[in-house]
Amino acid sequence: MHAFTLDPSLDPEDFYRELLSAADALTADEPDGIANMANLAALIWQLVPDLNWAGFYRRIGEELVLGPFCGKPACIRIPLGRGVCGTAAATATTQVVPDVHAFPGHIACDAESRSELVVPILKGVEVVAVLDLDSPLLSRFNEEDQAGFEKLASLAATRI
Ligand code: SME
């Protein structure tokens, strides 16, 4: 087991630098993408506060298919363009949703979720997966979280 710890009182830039460094160390020597997604989901779950779901959907054809995650069992297949994840994948843009109830077409996998951040993972111009984070708090994710997780998604693109 890997015991990573992070001081949640770090300023956001340092927090995400350390998270990225832990993610790098955890995945650097492993070529299997599923194993790396599983460990990245567990790392985020362990270190990032106020989440009720953290994990990956993989793009397979015209759908997103559930990948490794931490949290409650979730919907398995999401058509591209549907929900927050499908929108991130179809548009190749990060979706920051302060209130999921106000997002048209939001797919409620866990009724506790109040806000959501979904970052597309690109290999070249192709979206190969999305990283999905849900929080039970309204407006949990700000621009610093978006920037931090976009860096993590860039790293993940080279490891999955
Ligand atoms: N809420 C997401 C679905 C995935 S779950 O949150 C794990 C969406 O609207 O795409």
PDB file of C-alpha atoms and ligand atoms in Angstrom:
ATOM      1  CA  MET A   1       0.000   0.000   0.000  1.00  0.00           C
ATOM      2  CA  HIS A   2       1.066   3.565  -0.607  1.00  0.00           C
ATOM      3  CA  ALA A   3       0.537   6.034   2.214  1.00  0.00           C
ATOM      4  CA  PHE A   4       0.365   9.459   0.613  1.00  0.00           C
ATOM      5  CA  THR A   5      -0.595  12.373   2.824  1.00  0.00           C
ATOM      6  CA  LEU A   6      -1.295  15.981   1.977  1.00  0.00           C
ATOM      7  CA  ASP A   7      -1.851  18.960   4.245  1.00  0.00           C
ATOM      8  CA  PRO A   8      -5.301  20.313   3.269  1.00  0.00           C
ATOM      9  CA  SER A   9      -4.273  23.760   4.566  1.00  0.00           C
ATOM     10  CA  LEU A  10      -1.682  24.092   1.766  1.00  0.00           C
ATOM     11  CA  ASP A  11      -2.494  26.869  -0.662  1.00  0.00           C
ATOM     12  CA  PRO A  12      -4.183  25.469  -3.783  1.00  0.00           C
ATOM     13  CA  GLU A  13      -1.129  25.786  -6.021  1.00  0.00           C
ATOM     14  CA  ASP A  14       1.047  23.780  -3.604  1.00  0.00           C
ATOM     15  CA  PHE A  15      -1.765  21.316  -2.914  1.00  0.00           C
ATOM     16  CA  TYR A  16      -2.161  20.499  -6.598  1.00  0.00           C
ATOM     17  CA  ARG A  17       1.600  20.443  -7.189  1.00  0.00           C
ATOM     18  CA  GLU A  18       1.934  17.786  -4.476  1.00  0.00           C
ATOM     19  CA  LEU A  19      -1.108  15.855  -5.726  1.00  0.00           C
ATOM     20  CA  LEU A  20       0.407  15.825  -9.223  1.00  0.00           C
ATOM     21  CA  SER A  21       3.737  14.690  -7.886  1.00  0.00           C
ATOM     22  CA  ALA A  22       2.087  11.830  -5.958  1.00  0.00           C
ATOM     23  CA  ALA A  23       0.086  10.873  -9.074  1.00  0.00           C
ATOM     24  CA  ASP A  24       3.273  10.879 -11.131  1.00  0.00           C
ATOM     25  CA  ALA A  25       5.137   8.696  -8.624  1.00  0.00           C
ATOM     26  CA  LEU A  26       2.217   6.274  -8.371  1.00  0.00           C
ATOM     27  CA  THR A  27       1.851   5.673 -12.114  1.00  0.00           C
ATOM     28  CA  ALA A  28       5.346   6.239 -13.537  1.00  0.00           C
ATOM     29  CA  ASP A  29       6.453   2.605 -13.708  1.00  0.00           C
ATOM     30  CA  GLU A  30       3.147   0.962 -14.600  1.00  0.00           C
ATOM     31  CA  PRO A  31       2.091   0.524 -18.247  1.00  0.00           C
ATOM     32  CA  ASP A  32      -1.422  -0.809 -17.520  1.00  0.00           C
ATOM     33  CA  GLY A  33      -3.975   1.974 -17.969  1.00  0.00           C
ATOM     34  CA  ILE A  34      -6.723   0.383 -15.864  1.00  0.00           C
ATOM     35  CA  ALA A  35      -4.338  -0.130 -12.937  1.00  0.00           C
ATOM     36  CA  ASN A  36      -3.237   3.489 -13.216  1.00  0.00           C
ATOM     37  CA  MET A  37      -6.822   4.799 -13.357  1.00  0.00           C
ATOM     38  CA  ALA A  38      -7.654   2.697 -10.292  1.00  0.00           C
ATOM     39  CA  ASN A  39      -4.739   4.080  -8.310  1.00  0.00           C
ATOM     40  CA  LEU A  40      -5.388   7.658  -9.448  1.00  0.00           C
ATOM     41  CA  ALA A  41      -9.033   7.402  -8.359  1.00  0.00           C
ATOM     42  CA  ALA A  42      -7.925   6.021  -4.978  1.00  0.00           C
ATOM     43  CA  LEU A  43      -5.285   8.743  -4.600  1.00  0.00           C
ATOM     44  CA  ILE A  44      -7.772  11.526  -5.321  1.00  0.00           C
ATOM     45  CA  TRP A  45     -10.297   9.919  -2.969  1.00  0.00           C
ATOM     46  CA  GLN A  46      -7.674   9.734  -0.225  1.00  0.00           C
ATOM     47  CA  LEU A  47      -6.257  13.230  -0.584  1.00  0.00           C
ATOM     48  CA  VAL A  48      -8.946  15.558  -1.912  1.00  0.00           C
ATOM     49  CA  PRO A  49     -11.540  16.630   0.669  1.00  0.00           C
ATOM     50  CA  ASP A  50     -15.322  16.854   0.248  1.00  0.00           C
ATOM     51  CA  LEU A  51     -15.869  14.349  -2.555  1.00  0.00           C
ATOM     52  CA  ASN A  52     -18.529  11.655  -2.749  1.00  0.00           C
ATOM     53  CA  TRP A  53     -17.374  10.187  -6.076  1.00  0.00           C
ATOM     54  CA  ALA A  54     -14.052  10.259  -7.947  1.00  0.00           C
ATOM     55  CA  GLY A  55     -13.219   8.257 -11.019  1.00  0.00           C
ATOM     56  CA  PHE A  56     -13.041   7.701 -14.722  1.00  0.00           C
ATOM     57  CA  TYR A  57     -15.295   7.029 -17.678  1.00  0.00           C
ATOM     58  CA  ARG A  58     -13.586   5.681 -20.805  1.00  0.00           C
ATOM     59  CA  ARG A  59     -14.690   6.666 -24.279  1.00  0.00           C
ATOM     60  CA  ILE A  60     -15.631   3.586 -26.266  1.00  0.00           C
ATOM     61  CA  GLY A  61     -17.220   4.420 -29.605  1.00  0.00           C
ATOM     62  CA  GLU A  62     -20.081   6.858 -29.096  1.00  0.00           C
ATOM     63  CA  GLU A  63     -20.391   6.158 -25.366  1.00  0.00           C
ATOM     64  CA  LEU A  64     -18.608   6.677 -22.099  1.00  0.00           C
ATOM     65  CA  VAL A  65     -18.214   3.461 -20.139  1.00  0.00           C
ATOM     66  CA  LEU A  66     -17.604   3.367 -16.401  1.00  0.00           C
ATOM     67  CA  GLY A  67     -13.970   2.913 -15.401  1.00  0.00           C
ATOM     68  CA  PRO A  68     -12.146   2.684 -12.079  1.00  0.00           C
ATOM     69  CA  PHE A  69     -13.611   4.882  -9.356  1.00  0.00           C
ATOM     70  CA  CYS A  70     -14.202   5.381  -5.631  1.00  0.00           C
ATOM     71  CA  GLY A  71     -17.689   6.051  -4.351  1.00  0.00           C
ATOM     72  CA  LYS A  72     -21.091   4.459  -4.746  1.00  0.00           C
ATOM     73  CA  PRO A  73     -21.863   2.208  -7.717  1.00  0.00           C
ATOM     74  CA  ALA A  74     -22.626   4.452 -10.700  1.00  0.00           C
ATOM     75  CA  CYS A  75     -24.342   4.463 -14.084  1.00  0.00           C
ATOM     76  CA  ILE A  76     -22.328   2.334 -16.474  1.00  0.00           C
ATOM     77  CA  ARG A  77     -22.892   3.824 -19.945  1.00  0.00           C
ATOM     78  CA  ILE A  78     -23.364   7.496 -20.837  1.00  0.00           C
ATOM     79  CA  PRO A  79     -23.960   8.556 -24.467  1.00  0.00           C
ATOM     80  CA  LEU A  80     -21.601  11.292 -25.715  1.00  0.00           C
ATOM     81  CA  GLY A  81     -23.308  14.654 -25.264  1.00  0.00           C
ATOM     82  CA  ARG A  82     -25.483  13.515 -22.329  1.00  0.00           C
ATOM     83  CA  GLY A  83     -25.080  14.721 -18.761  1.00  0.00           C
ATOM     84  CA  VAL A  84     -22.036  16.512 -17.431  1.00  0.00           C
ATOM     85  CA  CYS A  85     -19.630  13.726 -18.394  1.00  0.00           C
ATOM     86  CA  GLY A  86     -21.042  13.313 -21.886  1.00  0.00           C
ATOM     87  CA  THR A  87     -20.880  17.080 -22.437  1.00  0.00           C
ATOM     88  CA  ALA A  88     -17.224  17.221 -21.349  1.00  0.00           C
ATOM     89  CA  ALA A  89     -16.403  14.338 -23.686  1.00  0.00           C
ATOM     90  CA  ALA A  90     -18.385  15.653 -26.675  1.00  0.00           C
ATOM     91  CA  THR A  91     -16.985  19.187 -26.405  1.00  0.00           C
ATOM     92  CA  ALA A  92     -13.503  18.289 -25.105  1.00  0.00           C
ATOM     93  CA  THR A  93     -13.903  20.991 -22.482  1.00  0.00           C
ATOM     94  CA  THR A  94     -13.863  20.937 -18.700  1.00  0.00           C
ATOM     95  CA  GLN A  95     -17.285  21.259 -17.096  1.00  0.00           C
ATOM     96  CA  VAL A  96     -17.467  23.007 -13.731  1.00  0.00           C
ATOM     97  CA  VAL A  97     -21.001  22.683 -12.393  1.00  0.00           C
ATOM     98  CA  PRO A  98     -21.655  24.602  -9.147  1.00  0.00           C
ATOM     99  CA  ASP A  99     -25.176  23.164  -8.785  1.00  0.00           C
ATOM    100  CA  VAL A 100     -25.905  19.897 -10.553  1.00  0.00           C
ATOM    101  CA  HIS A 101     -29.650  20.450 -10.244  1.00  0.00           C
ATOM    102  CA  ALA A 102     -29.297  23.477 -12.515  1.00  0.00           C
ATOM    103  CA  PHE A 103     -27.431  21.533 -15.229  1.00  0.00           C
ATOM    104  CA  PRO A 104     -29.849  20.389 -17.950  1.00  0.00           C
ATOM    105  CA  GLY A 105     -29.586  16.635 -18.391  1.00  0.00           C
ATOM    106  CA  HIS A 106     -27.427  16.012 -15.335  1.00  0.00           C
ATOM    107  CA  ILE A 107     -27.367  12.270 -14.607  1.00  0.00           C
ATOM    108  CA  ALA A 108     -27.892  11.697 -10.893  1.00  0.00           C
ATOM    109  CA  CYS A 109     -25.854   8.626  -9.992  1.00  0.00           C
ATOM    110  CA  ASP A 110     -25.649   9.559  -6.316  1.00  0.00           C
ATOM    111  CA  ALA A 111     -28.444  11.712  -4.883  1.00  0.00           C
ATOM    112  CA  GLU A 112     -25.905  13.263  -2.506  1.00  0.00           C
ATOM    113  CA  SER A 113     -24.017  15.012  -5.332  1.00  0.00           C
ATOM    114  CA  ARG A 114     -24.470  18.777  -5.369  1.00  0.00           C
ATOM    115  CA  SER A 115     -21.591  20.000  -7.541  1.00  0.00           C
ATOM    116  CA  GLU A 116     -19.381  18.371 -10.130  1.00  0.00           C
ATOM    117  CA  LEU A 117     -16.119  18.822 -12.048  1.00  0.00           C
ATOM    118  CA  VAL A 118     -15.500  16.791 -15.192  1.00  0.00           C
ATOM    119  CA  VAL A 119     -12.193  17.073 -17.066  1.00  0.00           C
ATOM    120  CA  PRO A 120     -11.684  15.478 -20.475  1.00  0.00           C
ATOM    121  CA  ILE A 121      -8.552  13.397 -20.967  1.00  0.00           C
ATOM    122  CA  LEU A 122      -7.118  13.875 -24.436  1.00  0.00           C
ATOM    123  CA  LYS A 123      -4.579  11.925 -26.428  1.00  0.00           C
ATOM    124  CA  GLY A 124      -3.773  14.391 -29.180  1.00  0.00           C
ATOM    125  CA  VAL A 125      -7.154  15.779 -30.216  1.00  0.00           C
ATOM    126  CA  GLU A 126      -9.087  12.664 -29.217  1.00  0.00           C
ATOM    127  CA  VAL A 127     -10.986  12.420 -25.928  1.00  0.00           C
ATOM    128  CA  VAL A 128     -10.142   8.969 -24.559  1.00  0.00           C
ATOM    129  CA  ALA A 129     -11.701   9.319 -21.092  1.00  0.00           C
ATOM    130  CA  VAL A 130     -13.029  11.805 -18.572  1.00  0.00           C
ATOM    131  CA  LEU A 131     -12.121  12.341 -14.949  1.00  0.00           C
ATOM    132  CA  ASP A 132     -15.308  12.908 -12.950  1.00  0.00           C
ATOM    133  CA  LEU A 133     -15.412  14.378  -9.444  1.00  0.00           C
ATOM    134  CA  ASP A 134     -18.621  14.820  -7.470  1.00  0.00           C
ATOM    135  CA  SER A 135     -19.089  16.678  -4.199  1.00  0.00           C
ATOM    136  CA  PRO A 136     -21.918  16.776  -1.674  1.00  0.00           C
ATOM    137  CA  LEU A 137     -21.193  20.519  -1.285  1.00  0.00           C
ATOM    138  CA  LEU A 138     -22.621  23.213  -3.545  1.00  0.00           C
ATOM    139  CA  SER A 139     -19.931  25.103  -5.534  1.00  0.00           C
ATOM    140  CA  ARG A 140     -17.156  22.799  -4.291  1.00  0.00           C
ATOM    141  CA  PHE A 141     -14.921  23.374  -7.343  1.00  0.00           C
ATOM    142  CA  ASN A 142     -13.312  26.703  -8.266  1.00  0.00           C
ATOM    143  CA  GLU A 143     -10.844  27.784 -10.953  1.00  0.00           C
ATOM    144  CA  GLU A 144      -7.877  26.550  -8.930  1.00  0.00           C
ATOM    145  CA  ASP A 145      -9.423  23.095  -8.663  1.00  0.00           C
ATOM    146  CA  GLN A 146     -10.112  23.162 -12.402  1.00  0.00           C
ATOM    147  CA  ALA A 147      -6.493  24.127 -13.175  1.00  0.00           C
ATOM    148  CA  GLY A 148      -5.140  21.476 -10.789  1.00  0.00           C
ATOM    149  CA  PHE A 149      -7.270  18.668 -12.170  1.00  0.00           C
ATOM    150  CA  GLU A 150      -6.578  19.704 -15.765  1.00  0.00           C
ATOM    151  CA  LYS A 151      -2.869  19.164 -15.033  1.00  0.00           C
ATOM    152  CA  LEU A 152      -3.704  15.801 -13.489  1.00  0.00           C
ATOM    153  CA  ALA A 153      -5.739  14.891 -16.594  1.00  0.00           C
ATOM    154  CA  SER A 154      -2.754  15.766 -18.815  1.00  0.00           C
ATOM    155  CA  LEU A 155      -0.587  13.449 -16.762  1.00  0.00           C
ATOM    156  CA  ALA A 156      -3.284  10.749 -16.804  1.00  0.00           C
ATOM    157  CA  ALA A 157      -3.379  10.936 -20.620  1.00  0.00           C
ATOM    158  CA  THR A 158       0.185   9.628 -20.690  1.00  0.00           C
ATOM    159  CA  ARG A 159      -0.499   6.853 -18.175  1.00  0.00           C
ATOM    160  CA  ILE A 160      -3.789   5.272 -19.269  1.00  0.00           C
TER     161      ILE A 160
HETATM  162  N1  SME B   1     -23.327  13.053 -12.944  1.00  0.00           N
HETATM  163  C1  SME B   1     -22.674  12.542 -14.109  1.00  0.00           C
HETATM  164  C2  SME B   1     -22.842  11.052 -14.230  1.00  0.00           C
HETATM  165  C3  SME B   1     -21.734  10.270 -13.607  1.00  0.00           C
HETATM  166  S1  SME B   1     -21.852  10.188 -11.934  1.00  0.00           S
HETATM  167  O1  SME B   1     -21.818  11.511 -11.350  1.00  0.00           O
HETATM  168  C4  SME B   1     -20.688   9.219 -11.314  1.00  0.00           C
HETATM  169  C5  SME B   1     -23.205  13.212 -15.359  1.00  0.00           C
HETATM  170  O2  SME B   1     -24.191  13.955 -15.324  1.00  0.00           O
HETATM  171  O3  SME B   1     -22.612  12.989 -16.400  1.00  0.00           O
END
